mmCIF file of C-alpha atoms in Angstrom:
data_model
loop_
_atom_site.group_PDB
_atom_site.id
_atom_site.type_symbol
_atom_site.label_atom_id
_atom_site.label_comp_id
_atom_site.label_asym_id
_atom_site.label_seq_id
_atom_site.Cartn_x
_atom_site.Cartn_y
_atom_site.Cartn_z
ATOM 1 C CA UNK A 77 14.101 5.609 -16.898
ATOM 2 C CA UNK A 78 11.259 7.737 -15.485
ATOM 3 C CA UNK A 79 13.361 10.714 -14.309
ATOM 4 C CA UNK A 80 11.562 12.743 -11.631
ATOM 5 C CA UNK A 81 8.057 11.597 -10.719
ATOM 6 C CA UNK A 82 5.825 13.943 -8.769
ATOM 7 C CA UNK A 83 2.342 13.274 -7.450
ATOM 8 C CA UNK A 84 -0.408 14.365 -7.351
ATOM 9 C CA UNK A 85 -0.786 16.587 -10.415
ATOM 10 C CA UNK A 86 -3.718 18.553 -8.973
ATOM 11 C CA UNK A 87 -4.949 19.009 -5.422
ATOM 12 C CA UNK A 88 -7.556 21.131 -3.671
ATOM 13 C CA UNK A 89 -7.251 21.558 0.084
ATOM 14 C CA UNK A 90 -9.296 23.327 2.680
ATOM 15 C CA UNK A 91 -7.582 25.830 4.937
ATOM 16 C CA UNK A 92 -5.982 24.015 7.856
ATOM 17 C CA UNK A 93 -5.695 20.631 6.169
ATOM 18 C CA UNK A 94 -2.349 18.905 5.793
ATOM 19 C CA UNK A 95 -0.984 16.905 2.901
ATOM 20 C CA UNK A 96 2.192 15.450 1.432
ATOM 21 C CA UNK A 97 3.459 16.016 -2.088
ATOM 22 C CA UNK A 98 5.470 13.050 -3.262
ATOM 23 C CA UNK A 99 8.680 13.238 -5.303
ATOM 24 C CA UNK A 100 10.852 10.363 -6.472
ATOM 25 C CA UNK A 101 13.817 10.204 -8.851
ATOM 26 C CA UNK A 102 15.555 7.191 -10.360
ATOM 27 C CA UNK A 103 18.750 8.904 -11.556
ATOM 28 C CA UNK A 104 20.698 8.412 -8.302
ATOM 29 C CA UNK A 105 20.979 12.182 -7.892
ATOM 30 C CA UNK A 106 22.297 13.453 -4.595
ATOM 31 C CA UNK A 107 20.718 16.897 -4.783
ATOM 32 C CA UNK A 108 16.939 17.357 -4.625
ATOM 33 C CA UNK A 109 14.862 20.464 -4.104
ATOM 34 C CA UNK A 110 11.334 21.839 -3.967
ATOM 35 C CA UNK A 111 10.225 25.070 -5.640
ATOM 36 C CA UNK A 112 7.011 26.985 -5.782
ATOM 37 C CA UNK A 113 6.063 28.970 -8.853
ATOM 38 C CA UNK A 114 3.816 31.979 -8.619
ATOM 39 C CA UNK A 115 2.942 34.397 -11.444
ATOM 40 C CA UNK A 116 5.690 36.963 -11.990
ATOM 41 C CA UNK A 117 7.920 35.527 -9.271
ATOM 42 C CA UNK A 118 9.798 32.780 -11.024
ATOM 43 C CA UNK A 119 10.809 29.660 -9.129
ATOM 44 C CA UNK A 120 11.440 30.128 -5.436
ATOM 45 C CA UNK A 121 13.331 27.536 -3.422
ATOM 46 C CA UNK A 122 11.418 26.064 -0.469
ATOM 47 C CA UNK A 123 13.701 23.302 0.859
ATOM 48 C CA UNK A 124 16.573 21.290 -0.493
ATOM 49 C CA UNK A 125 18.626 18.206 0.303
ATOM 50 C CA UNK A 126 22.223 17.368 -0.578
ATOM 51 C CA UNK A 127 21.832 13.688 0.303
ATOM 52 C CA UNK A 128 19.917 11.148 2.362
ATOM 53 C CA UNK A 129 19.411 12.375 5.912
ATOM 54 C CA UNK A 130 20.375 15.991 5.110
ATOM 55 C CA UNK A 131 17.879 18.786 4.476
ATOM 56 C CA UNK A 132 18.011 22.553 4.677
ATOM 57 C CA UNK A 133 15.809 25.589 4.184
ATOM 58 C CA UNK A 134 15.582 27.658 1.037
ATOM 59 C CA UNK A 135 14.111 31.126 0.458
ATOM 60 C CA UNK A 136 10.501 30.416 1.493
ATOM 61 C CA UNK A 137 10.428 27.479 3.970
ATOM 62 C CA UNK A 138 7.668 28.604 6.350
ATOM 63 C CA UNK A 139 4.700 26.244 6.470
ATOM 64 C CA UNK A 140 6.546 23.357 4.837
ATOM 65 C CA UNK A 141 8.513 20.362 6.102
ATOM 66 C CA UNK A 142 10.701 17.895 4.239
ATOM 67 C CA UNK A 143 12.578 14.688 4.953
ATOM 68 C CA UNK A 144 15.065 12.608 2.956
ATOM 69 C CA UNK A 145 15.227 9.062 4.256
ATOM 70 C CA UNK A 146 16.422 7.623 0.925
ATOM 71 C CA UNK A 147 18.325 8.973 -2.070
ATOM 72 C CA UNK A 148 15.260 8.450 -4.272
ATOM 73 C CA UNK A 149 12.471 10.154 -2.297
ATOM 74 C CA UNK A 150 11.981 13.716 -1.119
ATOM 75 C CA UNK A 151 8.407 14.407 0.078
ATOM 76 C CA UNK A 152 7.131 17.890 0.888
ATOM 77 C CA UNK A 153 4.618 18.253 3.717
ATOM 78 C CA UNK A 154 2.207 21.117 4.146
ATOM 79 C CA UNK A 155 1.480 21.234 7.849
ATOM 80 C CA UNK A 156 -1.635 23.435 7.949
ATOM 81 C CA UNK A 157 -2.588 24.686 4.506
ATOM 82 C CA UNK A 158 -3.225 28.399 3.989
ATOM 83 C CA UNK A 159 -4.583 30.249 0.910
ATOM 84 C CA UNK A 160 -1.123 31.836 0.501
ATOM 85 C CA UNK A 161 0.191 28.370 -0.337
ATOM 86 C CA UNK A 162 -1.918 28.207 -3.475
ATOM 87 C CA UNK A 163 0.748 27.727 -6.131
ATOM 88 C CA UNK A 164 2.365 25.326 -8.561
ATOM 89 C CA UNK A 165 4.990 23.161 -6.883
ATOM 90 C CA UNK A 166 7.942 21.573 -8.637
ATOM 91 C CA UNK A 167 10.351 18.988 -7.372
ATOM 92 C CA UNK A 168 13.780 18.895 -9.017
ATOM 93 C CA UNK A 169 16.905 16.781 -8.817
ATOM 94 C CA UNK A 170 20.447 17.188 -10.094
ATOM 95 C CA UNK A 171 23.687 15.290 -9.979
ATOM 96 C CA UNK A 172 25.384 18.056 -8.009
ATOM 97 C CA UNK A 173 24.451 21.225 -6.231
ATOM 98 C CA UNK A 174 24.494 24.434 -8.220
ATOM 99 C CA UNK A 175 26.428 23.575 -11.341
ATOM 100 C CA UNK A 176 24.671 20.798 -13.239
ATOM 101 C CA UNK A 177 21.366 20.386 -15.062
ATOM 102 C CA UNK A 178 18.236 20.311 -12.902
ATOM 103 C CA UNK A 179 15.541 17.795 -13.859
ATOM 104 C CA UNK A 180 12.016 18.743 -12.870
ATOM 105 C CA UNK A 181 8.944 16.741 -12.025
ATOM 106 C CA UNK A 182 5.675 17.448 -13.821
ATOM 107 C CA UNK A 183 4.459 19.837 -11.144
ATOM 108 C CA UNK A 184 1.551 19.924 -8.691
ATOM 109 C CA UNK A 185 -1.101 22.588 -8.973
ATOM 110 C CA UNK A 186 -2.334 23.176 -5.422
ATOM 111 C CA UNK A 187 -5.346 25.280 -4.533
ATOM 112 C CA UNK A 188 -6.151 26.083 -0.914
ATOM 113 C CA UNK A 189 -9.704 27.324 -0.309
ATOM 114 C CA UNK B 1100 22.381 34.777 -1.841
ATOM 115 C CA UNK B 1101 22.570 35.429 -5.551
ATOM 116 C CA UNK B 1102 20.608 38.362 -6.953
ATOM 117 C CA UNK B 1103 19.354 37.385 -10.414
ATOM 118 C CA UNK B 1104 17.541 39.711 -12.785
ATOM 119 C CA UNK B 1105 16.150 38.947 -16.213
ATOM 120 C CA UNK B 1106 15.241 41.437 -18.907
ATOM 121 C CA UNK B 1107 12.876 41.903 -20.546
ATOM 122 C CA UNK B 1108 10.037 40.301 -18.584
ATOM 123 C CA UNK B 1109 7.932 39.988 -21.750
ATOM 124 C CA UNK B 1110 9.007 39.908 -25.371
ATOM 125 C CA UNK B 1111 7.001 39.689 -28.593
ATOM 126 C CA UNK B 1112 8.679 39.084 -31.945
ATOM 127 C CA UNK B 1113 7.544 38.315 -35.450
ATOM 128 C CA UNK B 1114 8.181 34.801 -36.677
ATOM 129 C CA UNK B 1115 11.618 34.657 -38.251
ATOM 130 C CA UNK B 1116 13.041 37.519 -36.191
ATOM 131 C CA UNK B 1117 15.638 37.110 -33.453
ATOM 132 C CA UNK B 1118 15.059 37.295 -29.706
ATOM 133 C CA UNK B 1119 17.569 38.143 -26.992
ATOM 134 C CA UNK B 1120 17.062 37.723 -23.249
ATOM 135 C CA UNK B 1121 19.597 39.002 -20.746
ATOM 136 C CA UNK B 1122 20.353 37.693 -17.262
ATOM 137 C CA UNK B 1123 22.423 39.612 -14.738
ATOM 138 C CA UNK B 1124 23.731 38.102 -11.527
ATOM 139 C CA UNK B 1125 25.590 39.311 -8.473
ATOM 140 C CA UNK B 1126 27.725 36.393 -7.241
ATOM 141 C CA UNK B 1127 31.164 36.524 -8.855
ATOM 142 C CA UNK B 1128 31.703 32.887 -7.830
ATOM 143 C CA UNK B 1129 29.004 31.684 -10.234
ATOM 144 C CA UNK B 1130 30.473 29.314 -12.797
ATOM 145 C CA UNK B 1131 27.467 27.641 -14.393
ATOM 146 C CA UNK B 1132 24.993 29.511 -16.575
ATOM 147 C CA UNK B 1133 21.944 27.583 -17.813
ATOM 148 C CA UNK B 1134 18.769 28.584 -19.594
ATOM 149 C CA UNK B 1135 15.494 26.716 -19.075
ATOM 150 C CA UNK B 1136 12.380 26.765 -21.241
ATOM 151 C CA UNK B 1137 8.935 26.254 -19.773
ATOM 152 C CA UNK B 1138 6.025 25.758 -22.132
ATOM 153 C CA UNK B 1139 2.540 26.516 -20.865
ATOM 154 C CA UNK B 1140 1.468 23.946 -18.290
ATOM 155 C CA UNK B 1141 4.733 22.014 -18.535
ATOM 156 C CA UNK B 1142 7.852 21.599 -16.441
ATOM 157 C CA UNK B 1143 11.017 23.706 -17.015
ATOM 158 C CA UNK B 1144 13.605 21.969 -19.166
ATOM 159 C CA UNK B 1145 17.207 22.842 -19.867
ATOM 160 C CA UNK B 1146 17.796 24.094 -23.396
ATOM 161 C CA UNK B 1147 21.383 25.286 -23.238
ATOM 162 C CA UNK B 1148 24.090 25.929 -20.667
ATOM 163 C CA UNK B 1149 27.597 27.318 -20.523
ATOM 164 C CA UNK B 1150 30.442 27.181 -18.049
ATOM 165 C CA UNK B 1151 32.687 30.037 -17.018
ATOM 166 C CA UNK B 1152 35.660 28.944 -19.084
ATOM 167 C CA UNK B 1153 33.691 29.406 -22.313
ATOM 168 C CA UNK B 1154 32.467 32.706 -23.743
ATOM 169 C CA UNK B 1155 29.845 31.440 -26.177
ATOM 170 C CA UNK B 1156 28.000 28.248 -27.026
ATOM 171 C CA UNK B 1157 25.676 27.558 -29.911
ATOM 172 C CA UNK B 1158 23.156 24.797 -30.595
ATOM 173 C CA UNK B 1159 21.328 25.198 -33.905
ATOM 174 C CA UNK B 1160 19.093 28.280 -33.509
ATOM 175 C CA UNK B 1161 19.921 29.010 -29.891
ATOM 176 C CA UNK B 1162 23.096 30.408 -28.382
ATOM 177 C CA UNK B 1163 24.295 31.636 -25.021
ATOM 178 C CA UNK B 1164 26.959 34.302 -24.520
ATOM 179 C CA UNK B 1165 28.702 35.060 -21.249
ATOM 180 C CA UNK B 1166 30.358 38.215 -19.967
ATOM 181 C CA UNK B 1167 31.866 37.272 -16.608
ATOM 182 C CA UNK B 1168 33.439 40.670 -16.077
ATOM 183 C CA UNK B 1169 30.077 42.419 -16.336
ATOM 184 C CA UNK B 1170 28.269 39.495 -14.682
ATOM 185 C CA UNK B 1171 25.651 38.851 -17.298
ATOM 186 C CA UNK B 1172 24.806 36.202 -19.846
ATOM 187 C CA UNK B 1173 22.298 36.188 -22.668
ATOM 188 C CA UNK B 1174 20.104 33.775 -24.580
ATOM 189 C CA UNK B 1175 19.885 34.341 -28.326
ATOM 190 C CA UNK B 1176 17.218 32.692 -30.455
ATOM 191 C CA UNK B 1177 17.453 33.194 -34.209
ATOM 192 C CA UNK B 1178 14.810 32.536 -36.875
ATOM 193 C CA UNK B 1179 12.125 32.301 -34.205
ATOM 194 C CA UNK B 1180 9.209 29.922 -34.680
ATOM 195 C CA UNK B 1181 5.811 29.743 -32.940
ATOM 196 C CA UNK B 1182 7.005 26.742 -30.914
ATOM 197 C CA UNK B 1183 9.626 28.995 -29.317
ATOM 198 C CA UNK B 1184 6.772 30.739 -27.461
ATOM 199 C CA UNK B 1185 7.352 29.934 -23.779
ATOM 200 C CA UNK B 1186 8.736 31.319 -20.547
ATOM 201 C CA UNK B 1187 12.532 31.279 -20.314
ATOM 202 C CA UNK B 1188 14.458 31.211 -17.038
ATOM 203 C CA UNK B 1189 18.117 31.729 -16.299
ATOM 204 C CA UNK B 1190 19.592 30.046 -13.200
ATOM 205 C CA UNK B 1191 23.240 30.931 -12.525
ATOM 206 C CA UNK B 1192 24.950 28.783 -9.919
ATOM 207 C CA UNK B 1193 28.239 27.511 -8.618
ATOM 208 C CA UNK B 1194 29.600 24.392 -6.973
ATOM 209 C CA UNK B 1195 28.193 23.982 -3.502
ATOM 210 C CA UNK B 1196 25.598 26.702 -3.947
ATOM 211 C CA UNK B 1197 21.973 26.824 -4.939
ATOM 212 C CA UNK B 1198 20.313 27.412 -8.235
ATOM 213 C CA UNK B 1199 18.861 30.907 -8.186
ATOM 214 C CA UNK B 1200 16.244 31.311 -10.866
ATOM 215 C CA UNK B 1201 15.433 34.580 -12.545
ATOM 216 C CA UNK B 1202 11.806 35.744 -12.609
ATOM 217 C CA UNK B 1203 11.375 34.595 -16.189
ATOM 218 C CA UNK B 1204 10.828 36.107 -19.643
ATOM 219 C CA UNK B 1205 7.623 35.367 -21.494
ATOM 220 C CA UNK B 1206 8.396 35.115 -25.210
ATOM 221 C CA UNK B 1207 5.608 35.258 -27.771
ATOM 222 C CA UNK B 1208 6.376 34.552 -31.420
ATOM 223 C CA UNK B 1209 3.718 36.029 -33.676
ATOM 224 C CA UNK B 1210 3.076 33.998 -36.857
#
């Protein structure tokens, strides 16, 4: 049982490039989400999904897209990378929305130069 | 959305002393009150949680207390050890709503 698997672990992008951060979970969780973590600002919600085919915006969605074609996968796309998107990104899943334990992936440290 | 505040933002204690971190929230509908620990370079992991029908929960050296009337809950760590050094996050939530994470408390346990 792998839990939440997130790739890559590190990435350097040039301004304007695009990329996809992968996230997969094998716990059959309905709820999945993406956070970014910046120093002193905690974990801020980017996008979330309550099930396959359903996604919605969080606190800081600009510059990011998501899709949820299967229960297991929830990729995050950076459309045109900007230095302000330099951050650590975490994918998380939970059995339900808001009132059960969240399981996190290992994180992706992204640097945009 | 939920307004979550954590205090203090940094905390240093001597090994063996106790540490207390407080989380205040604004949404009276919140009914789930977890605490996550994040060690340096690692992912956040749940260490203890409590639901609104319980006032206190204890697991060995850690405990969580809840005051729903005042809308705050606290993490208590007793007999602190160097491995307790980490960033701690609260994330109050309720059914059908999001997790709203606090900004974190960096705890340093001095040997």
